[in-house]
Short mmCIF file of C-alpha atoms and ligand atoms in Angstrom, two decimals:
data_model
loop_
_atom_site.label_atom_id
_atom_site.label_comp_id
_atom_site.label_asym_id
_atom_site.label_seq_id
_atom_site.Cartn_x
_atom_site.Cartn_y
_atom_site.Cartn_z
CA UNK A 14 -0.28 -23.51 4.65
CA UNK A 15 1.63 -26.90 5.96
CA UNK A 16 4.31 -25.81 8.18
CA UNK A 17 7.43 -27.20 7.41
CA UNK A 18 9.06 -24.11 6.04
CA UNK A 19 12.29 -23.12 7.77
CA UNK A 20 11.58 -19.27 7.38
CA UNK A 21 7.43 -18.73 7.87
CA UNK A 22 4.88 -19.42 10.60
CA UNK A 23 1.29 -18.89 10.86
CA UNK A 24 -0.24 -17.83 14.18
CA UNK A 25 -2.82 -15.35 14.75
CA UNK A 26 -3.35 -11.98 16.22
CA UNK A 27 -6.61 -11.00 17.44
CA UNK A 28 -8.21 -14.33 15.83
CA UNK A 29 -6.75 -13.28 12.35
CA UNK A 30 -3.82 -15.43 10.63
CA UNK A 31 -0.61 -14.00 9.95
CA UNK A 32 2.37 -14.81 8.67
CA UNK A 33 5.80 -14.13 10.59
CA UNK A 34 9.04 -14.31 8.29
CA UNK A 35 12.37 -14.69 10.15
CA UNK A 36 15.30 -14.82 7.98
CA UNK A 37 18.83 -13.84 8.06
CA UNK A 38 18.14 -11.13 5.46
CA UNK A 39 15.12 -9.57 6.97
CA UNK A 40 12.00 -10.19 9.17
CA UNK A 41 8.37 -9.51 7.79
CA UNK A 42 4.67 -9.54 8.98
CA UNK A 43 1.83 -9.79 6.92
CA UNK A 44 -1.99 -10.06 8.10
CA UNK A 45 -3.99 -12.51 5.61
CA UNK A 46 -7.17 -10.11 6.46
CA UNK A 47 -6.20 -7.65 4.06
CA UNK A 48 -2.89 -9.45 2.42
CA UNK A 49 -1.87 -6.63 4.43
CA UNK A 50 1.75 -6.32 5.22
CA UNK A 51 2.27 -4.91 8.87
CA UNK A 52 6.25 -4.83 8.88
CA UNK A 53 9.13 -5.04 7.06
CA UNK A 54 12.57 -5.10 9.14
CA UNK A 55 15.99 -5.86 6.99
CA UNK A 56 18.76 -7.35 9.51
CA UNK A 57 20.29 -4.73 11.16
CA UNK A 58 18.23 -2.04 10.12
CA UNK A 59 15.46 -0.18 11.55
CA UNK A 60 11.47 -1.05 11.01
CA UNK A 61 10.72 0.01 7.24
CA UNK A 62 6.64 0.31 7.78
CA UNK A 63 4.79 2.44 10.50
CA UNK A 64 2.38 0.79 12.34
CA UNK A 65 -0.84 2.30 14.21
CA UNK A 66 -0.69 1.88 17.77
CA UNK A 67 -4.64 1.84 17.73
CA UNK A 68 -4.51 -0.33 14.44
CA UNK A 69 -7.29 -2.36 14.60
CA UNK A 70 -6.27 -6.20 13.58
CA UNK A 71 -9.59 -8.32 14.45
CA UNK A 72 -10.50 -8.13 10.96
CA UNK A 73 -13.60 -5.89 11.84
CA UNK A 74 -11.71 -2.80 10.09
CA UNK A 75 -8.68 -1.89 7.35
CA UNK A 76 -5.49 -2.29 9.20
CA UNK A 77 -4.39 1.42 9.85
CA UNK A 78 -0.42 1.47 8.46
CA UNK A 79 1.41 -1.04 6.89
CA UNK A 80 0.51 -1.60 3.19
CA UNK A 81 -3.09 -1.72 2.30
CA UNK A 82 -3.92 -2.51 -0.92
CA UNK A 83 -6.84 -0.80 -2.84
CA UNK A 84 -8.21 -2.39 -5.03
CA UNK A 85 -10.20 -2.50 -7.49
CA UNK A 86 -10.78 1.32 -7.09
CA UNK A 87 -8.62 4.06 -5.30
CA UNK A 88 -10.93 6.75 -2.99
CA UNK A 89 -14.40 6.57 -3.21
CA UNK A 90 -16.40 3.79 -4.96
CA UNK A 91 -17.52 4.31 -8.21
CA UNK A 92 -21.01 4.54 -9.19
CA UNK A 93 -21.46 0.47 -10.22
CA UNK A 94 -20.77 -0.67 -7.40
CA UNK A 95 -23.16 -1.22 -4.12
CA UNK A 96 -20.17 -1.66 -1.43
CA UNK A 97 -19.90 2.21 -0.54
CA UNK A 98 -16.55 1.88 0.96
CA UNK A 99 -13.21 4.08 0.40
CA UNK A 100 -10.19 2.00 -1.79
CA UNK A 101 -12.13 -0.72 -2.71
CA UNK A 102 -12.64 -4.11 -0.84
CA UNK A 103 -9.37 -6.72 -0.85
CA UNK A 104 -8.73 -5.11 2.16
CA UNK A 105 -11.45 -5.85 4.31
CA UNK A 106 -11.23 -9.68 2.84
CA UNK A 107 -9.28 -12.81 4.27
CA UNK A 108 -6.41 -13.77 1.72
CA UNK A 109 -5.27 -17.60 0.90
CA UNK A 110 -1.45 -17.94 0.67
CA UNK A 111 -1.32 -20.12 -3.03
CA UNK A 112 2.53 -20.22 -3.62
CA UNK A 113 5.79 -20.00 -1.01
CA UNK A 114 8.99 -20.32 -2.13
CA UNK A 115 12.13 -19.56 0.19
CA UNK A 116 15.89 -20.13 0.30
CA UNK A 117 18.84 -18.36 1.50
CA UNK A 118 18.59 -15.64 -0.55
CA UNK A 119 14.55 -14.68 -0.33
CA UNK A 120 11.13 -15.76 0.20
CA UNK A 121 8.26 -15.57 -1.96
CA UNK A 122 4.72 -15.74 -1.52
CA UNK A 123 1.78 -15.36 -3.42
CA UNK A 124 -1.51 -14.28 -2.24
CA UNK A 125 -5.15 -14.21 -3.38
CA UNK A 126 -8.30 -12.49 -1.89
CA UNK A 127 -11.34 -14.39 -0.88
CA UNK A 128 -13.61 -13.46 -3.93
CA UNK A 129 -16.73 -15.42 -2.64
CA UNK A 130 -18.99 -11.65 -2.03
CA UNK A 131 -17.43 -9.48 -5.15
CA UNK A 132 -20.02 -6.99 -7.07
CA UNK A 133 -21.52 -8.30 -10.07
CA UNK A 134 -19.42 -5.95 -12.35
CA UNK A 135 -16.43 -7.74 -11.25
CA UNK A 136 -17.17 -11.41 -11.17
CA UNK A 137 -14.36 -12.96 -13.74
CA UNK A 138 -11.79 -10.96 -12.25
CA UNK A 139 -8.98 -12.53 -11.24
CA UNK A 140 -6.40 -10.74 -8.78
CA UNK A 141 -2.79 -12.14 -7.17
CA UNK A 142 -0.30 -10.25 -4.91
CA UNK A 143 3.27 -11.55 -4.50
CA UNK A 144 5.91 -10.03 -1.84
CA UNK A 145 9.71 -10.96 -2.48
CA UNK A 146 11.52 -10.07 0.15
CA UNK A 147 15.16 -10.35 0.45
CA UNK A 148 17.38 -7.29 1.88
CA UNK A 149 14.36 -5.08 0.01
CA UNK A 150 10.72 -6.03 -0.17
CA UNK A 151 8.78 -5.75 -3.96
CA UNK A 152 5.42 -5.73 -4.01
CA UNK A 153 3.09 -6.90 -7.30
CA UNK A 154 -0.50 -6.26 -7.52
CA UNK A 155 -1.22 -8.37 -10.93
CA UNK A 156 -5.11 -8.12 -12.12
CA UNK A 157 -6.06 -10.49 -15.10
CA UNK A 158 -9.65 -9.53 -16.83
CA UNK A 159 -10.62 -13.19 -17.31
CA UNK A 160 -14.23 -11.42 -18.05
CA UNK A 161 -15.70 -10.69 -21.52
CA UNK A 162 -15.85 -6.73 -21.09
CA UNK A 163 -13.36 -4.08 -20.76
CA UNK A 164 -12.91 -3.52 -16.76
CA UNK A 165 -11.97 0.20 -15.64
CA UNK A 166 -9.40 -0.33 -12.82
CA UNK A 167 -8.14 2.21 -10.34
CA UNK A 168 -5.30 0.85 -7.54
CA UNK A 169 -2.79 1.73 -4.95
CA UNK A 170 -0.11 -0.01 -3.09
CA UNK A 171 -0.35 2.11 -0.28
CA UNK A 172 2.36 2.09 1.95
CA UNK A 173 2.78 3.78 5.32
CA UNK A 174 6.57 4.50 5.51
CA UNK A 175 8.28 4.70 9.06
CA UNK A 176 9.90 8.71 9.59
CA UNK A 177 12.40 9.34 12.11
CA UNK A 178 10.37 12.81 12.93
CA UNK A 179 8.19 14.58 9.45
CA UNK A 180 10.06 18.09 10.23
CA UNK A 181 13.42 16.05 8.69
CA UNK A 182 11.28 14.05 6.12
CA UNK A 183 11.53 14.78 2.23
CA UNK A 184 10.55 13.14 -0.58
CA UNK A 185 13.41 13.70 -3.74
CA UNK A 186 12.65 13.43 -7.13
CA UNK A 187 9.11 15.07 -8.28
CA UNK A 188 10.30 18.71 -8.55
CA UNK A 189 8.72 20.53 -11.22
CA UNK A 190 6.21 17.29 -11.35
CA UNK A 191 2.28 18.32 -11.18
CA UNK A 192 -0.03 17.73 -8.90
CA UNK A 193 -3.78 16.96 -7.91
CA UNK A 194 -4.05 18.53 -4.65
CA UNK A 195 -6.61 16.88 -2.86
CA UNK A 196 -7.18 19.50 -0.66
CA UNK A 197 -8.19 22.30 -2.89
CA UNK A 198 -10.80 20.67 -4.68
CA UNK A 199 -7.80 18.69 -6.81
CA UNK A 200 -6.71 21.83 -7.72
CA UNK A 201 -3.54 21.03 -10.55
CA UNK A 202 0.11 22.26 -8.77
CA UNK A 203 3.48 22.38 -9.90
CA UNK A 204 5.96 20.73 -7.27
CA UNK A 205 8.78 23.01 -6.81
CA UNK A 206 11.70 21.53 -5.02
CA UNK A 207 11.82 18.74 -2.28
CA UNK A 208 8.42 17.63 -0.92
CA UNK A 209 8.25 18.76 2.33
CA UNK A 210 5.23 17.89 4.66
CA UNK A 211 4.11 21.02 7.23
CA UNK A 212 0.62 20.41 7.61
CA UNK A 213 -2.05 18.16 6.21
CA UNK A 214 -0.73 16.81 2.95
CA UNK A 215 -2.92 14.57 0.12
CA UNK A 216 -1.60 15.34 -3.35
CA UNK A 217 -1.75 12.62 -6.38
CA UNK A 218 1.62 13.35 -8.60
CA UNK A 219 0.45 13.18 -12.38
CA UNK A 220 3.40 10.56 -12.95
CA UNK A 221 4.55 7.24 -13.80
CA UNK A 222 7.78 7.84 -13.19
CA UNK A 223 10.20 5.33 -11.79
CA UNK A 224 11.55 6.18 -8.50
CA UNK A 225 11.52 8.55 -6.01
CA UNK A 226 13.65 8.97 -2.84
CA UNK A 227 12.24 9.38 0.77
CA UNK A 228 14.93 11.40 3.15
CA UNK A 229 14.33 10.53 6.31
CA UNK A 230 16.96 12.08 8.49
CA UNK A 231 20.10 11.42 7.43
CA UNK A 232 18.66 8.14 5.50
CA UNK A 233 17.69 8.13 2.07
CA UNK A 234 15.67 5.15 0.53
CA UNK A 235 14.89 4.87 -3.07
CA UNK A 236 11.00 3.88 -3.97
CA UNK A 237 10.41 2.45 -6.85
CA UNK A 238 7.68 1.14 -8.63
CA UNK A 239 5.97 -0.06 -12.30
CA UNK A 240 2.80 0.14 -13.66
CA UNK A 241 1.52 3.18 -12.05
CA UNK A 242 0.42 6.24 -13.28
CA UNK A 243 0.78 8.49 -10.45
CA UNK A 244 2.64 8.89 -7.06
CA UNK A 245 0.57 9.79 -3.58
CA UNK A 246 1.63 11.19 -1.15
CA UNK A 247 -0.08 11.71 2.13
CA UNK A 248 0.12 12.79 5.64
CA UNK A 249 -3.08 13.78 7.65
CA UNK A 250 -1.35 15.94 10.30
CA UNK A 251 -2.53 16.95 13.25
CA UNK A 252 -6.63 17.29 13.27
CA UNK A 253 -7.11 14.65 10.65
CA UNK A 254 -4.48 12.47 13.57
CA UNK A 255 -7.04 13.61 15.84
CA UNK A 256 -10.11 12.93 14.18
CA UNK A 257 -9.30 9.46 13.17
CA UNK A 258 -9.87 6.89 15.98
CA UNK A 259 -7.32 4.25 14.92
CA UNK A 260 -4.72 6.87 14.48
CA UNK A 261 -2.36 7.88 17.41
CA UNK A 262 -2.81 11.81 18.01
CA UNK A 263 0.88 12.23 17.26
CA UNK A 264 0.91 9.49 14.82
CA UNK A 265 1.43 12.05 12.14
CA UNK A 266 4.99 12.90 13.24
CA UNK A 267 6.67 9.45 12.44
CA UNK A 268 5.08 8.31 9.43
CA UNK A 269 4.61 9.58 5.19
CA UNK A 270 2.50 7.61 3.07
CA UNK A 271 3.91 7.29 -0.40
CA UNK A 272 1.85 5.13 -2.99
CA UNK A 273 2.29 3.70 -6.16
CA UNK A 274 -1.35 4.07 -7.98
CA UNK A 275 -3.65 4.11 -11.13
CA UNK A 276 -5.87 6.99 -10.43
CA UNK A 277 -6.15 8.13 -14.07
CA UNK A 278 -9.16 6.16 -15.79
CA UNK A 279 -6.61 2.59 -16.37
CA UNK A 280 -8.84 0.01 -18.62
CA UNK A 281 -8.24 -3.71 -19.44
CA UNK A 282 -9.32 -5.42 -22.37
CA UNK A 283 -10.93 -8.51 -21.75
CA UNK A 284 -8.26 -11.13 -21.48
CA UNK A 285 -5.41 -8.48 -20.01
CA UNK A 286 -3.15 -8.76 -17.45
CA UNK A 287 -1.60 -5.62 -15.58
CA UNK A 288 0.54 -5.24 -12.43
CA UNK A 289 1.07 -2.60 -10.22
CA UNK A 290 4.71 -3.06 -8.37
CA UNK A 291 6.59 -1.35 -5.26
CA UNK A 292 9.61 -1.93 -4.63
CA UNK A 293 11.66 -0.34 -1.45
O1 TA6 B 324 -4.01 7.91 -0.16
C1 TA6 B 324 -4.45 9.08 0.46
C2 TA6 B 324 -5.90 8.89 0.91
O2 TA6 B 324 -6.74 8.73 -0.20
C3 TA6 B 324 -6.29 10.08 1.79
O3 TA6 B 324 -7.24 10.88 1.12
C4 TA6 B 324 -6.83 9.43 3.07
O4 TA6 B 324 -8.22 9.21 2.94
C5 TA6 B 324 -6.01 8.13 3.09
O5 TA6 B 324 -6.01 7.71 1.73
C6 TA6 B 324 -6.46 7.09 4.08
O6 TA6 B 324 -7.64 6.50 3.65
P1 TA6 B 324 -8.33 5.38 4.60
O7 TA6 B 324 -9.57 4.98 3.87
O8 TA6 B 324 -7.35 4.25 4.75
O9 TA6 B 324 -8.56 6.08 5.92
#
């Protein structure tokens, strides 16, 4: 990336490159292992993203907070593929900043993962991410099938969102929505009321609807997204905080992960472009 942008610099952290965004409007961090963005800040407000204290950032492991982005299958991998790792691979790969555009009123950048070691099944895929940021932050996961087969996609933009303390935390907006609950064998649930979180939560909302709000205190942001097909939301409380390494023990208290995703079987006709969008 040449350097003669008035809003962007590259350094690293822990030998990986990263991009730092200072502008009036906001301030943003984003890893290039992973494409990963670490932090979102708009002027005057408070950070957007939470961040593991533990996170590991050497590129050895999937940054722990922030957004990862898993792709090109969400949870475990499926049975044609030989990497045996959780939400795909992008995000254990070094991303190439292709496109930067910034003025006044936001910066744009494009990003594409280092497809040099990709499975067999999904050589001619083609994959971009693109962050605007201005005094809100969209993100767009856009896949293009430039192979001669049908590709079966699964995906999440899965973003770590910053809570004041989970006891006051809410999400608004998928009452009487069901659910896969995760943790009763994906049992199917109907959401009644608010979504609170009082102990380990990992549901998969059966929707594509557009928005949702996340109360966080006296705060309420709106999430919004396209392209998806259903809403996460997850939180591993306290033994899962425990059991994971590069998760603070009380980590659970201050964060709620809400993702846009394809979990539902999503398939691209040769020649078909899709994207997956956040927006918050
Ligand atoms: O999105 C929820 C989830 O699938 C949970 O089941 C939990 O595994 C979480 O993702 C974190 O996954 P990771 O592989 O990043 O530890």
């Amino acid at each position: 990336m040449d350097s003669n942008y008035k809003y962007i610099t590259q350094h690293h952290i822990d030998g990986v490159p990263h991009l730092t965004i200072c502008h009036p409007m906001f301030s943003a961090v984003i890893s290039l292992f992973g494409g990963h963005l670490v932090s979102f800040i708009p002027t005057e407000k408070k950070e957007t993203l939470w961040l593991a204290k533990q996170a590991i950032r050497d590129g050895s492991k999937a940054i722990r907070g922030g957004i990862p982005i898993c792709w090109p299958w969400f949870g475990a991998s499926p049975n044609w593929t030989d990497i045996d790792t959780q939400h795909g691979f992008v995000r254990n790969r070094q991303w190439l900043t292709t496109k930067i555009l910034e003025d006044e009123s936001e910066v744009a950048i494009n990003l594409i993962p280092d497809d040099t070691d990709w499975p067999e099944y999904y050589q001619g895929i083609n994959l971009a991410l693109t962050f605007t940021f201005s005094t809100q932050v969209e993100i767009e996961l856009t896949t293009v099938n430039n192979s001669n087969k049908e590709l079966e996609l699964s995906q999440a933009i899965h973003t770590y969102f910053a809570t004041e303390d989970i006891d006051n935390t809410a999400i608004l907006g998928l009452e009487n929505t069901s659910y896969q609950d995760k943790l009763q064998n994906n049992k199917t649930v109907l959401q009644t009321g608010k979504v609170f979180i009082n102990n380990e939560t990992d549901r998969i909302y059966l929707t594509n609807q557009e928005s949702v709000v996340l109360e966080n205190g006296n705060n309420r942001m709106t999430i919004a997204g396209q392209g998806h097909d259903s809403i996460v939301i997850w939180n591993p409380w306290q033994q899962k905080a425990k059991d994971m390494s590069d998760f603070e023990d009380d980590g659970y208290i201050s964060m709620i992960c809400v993702e846009m995703a394809n979990t539902r079987g999503l398939k691209l006709s040769s020649g078909q472009a899709y994207t997956l969008s956040q927006t918050f």
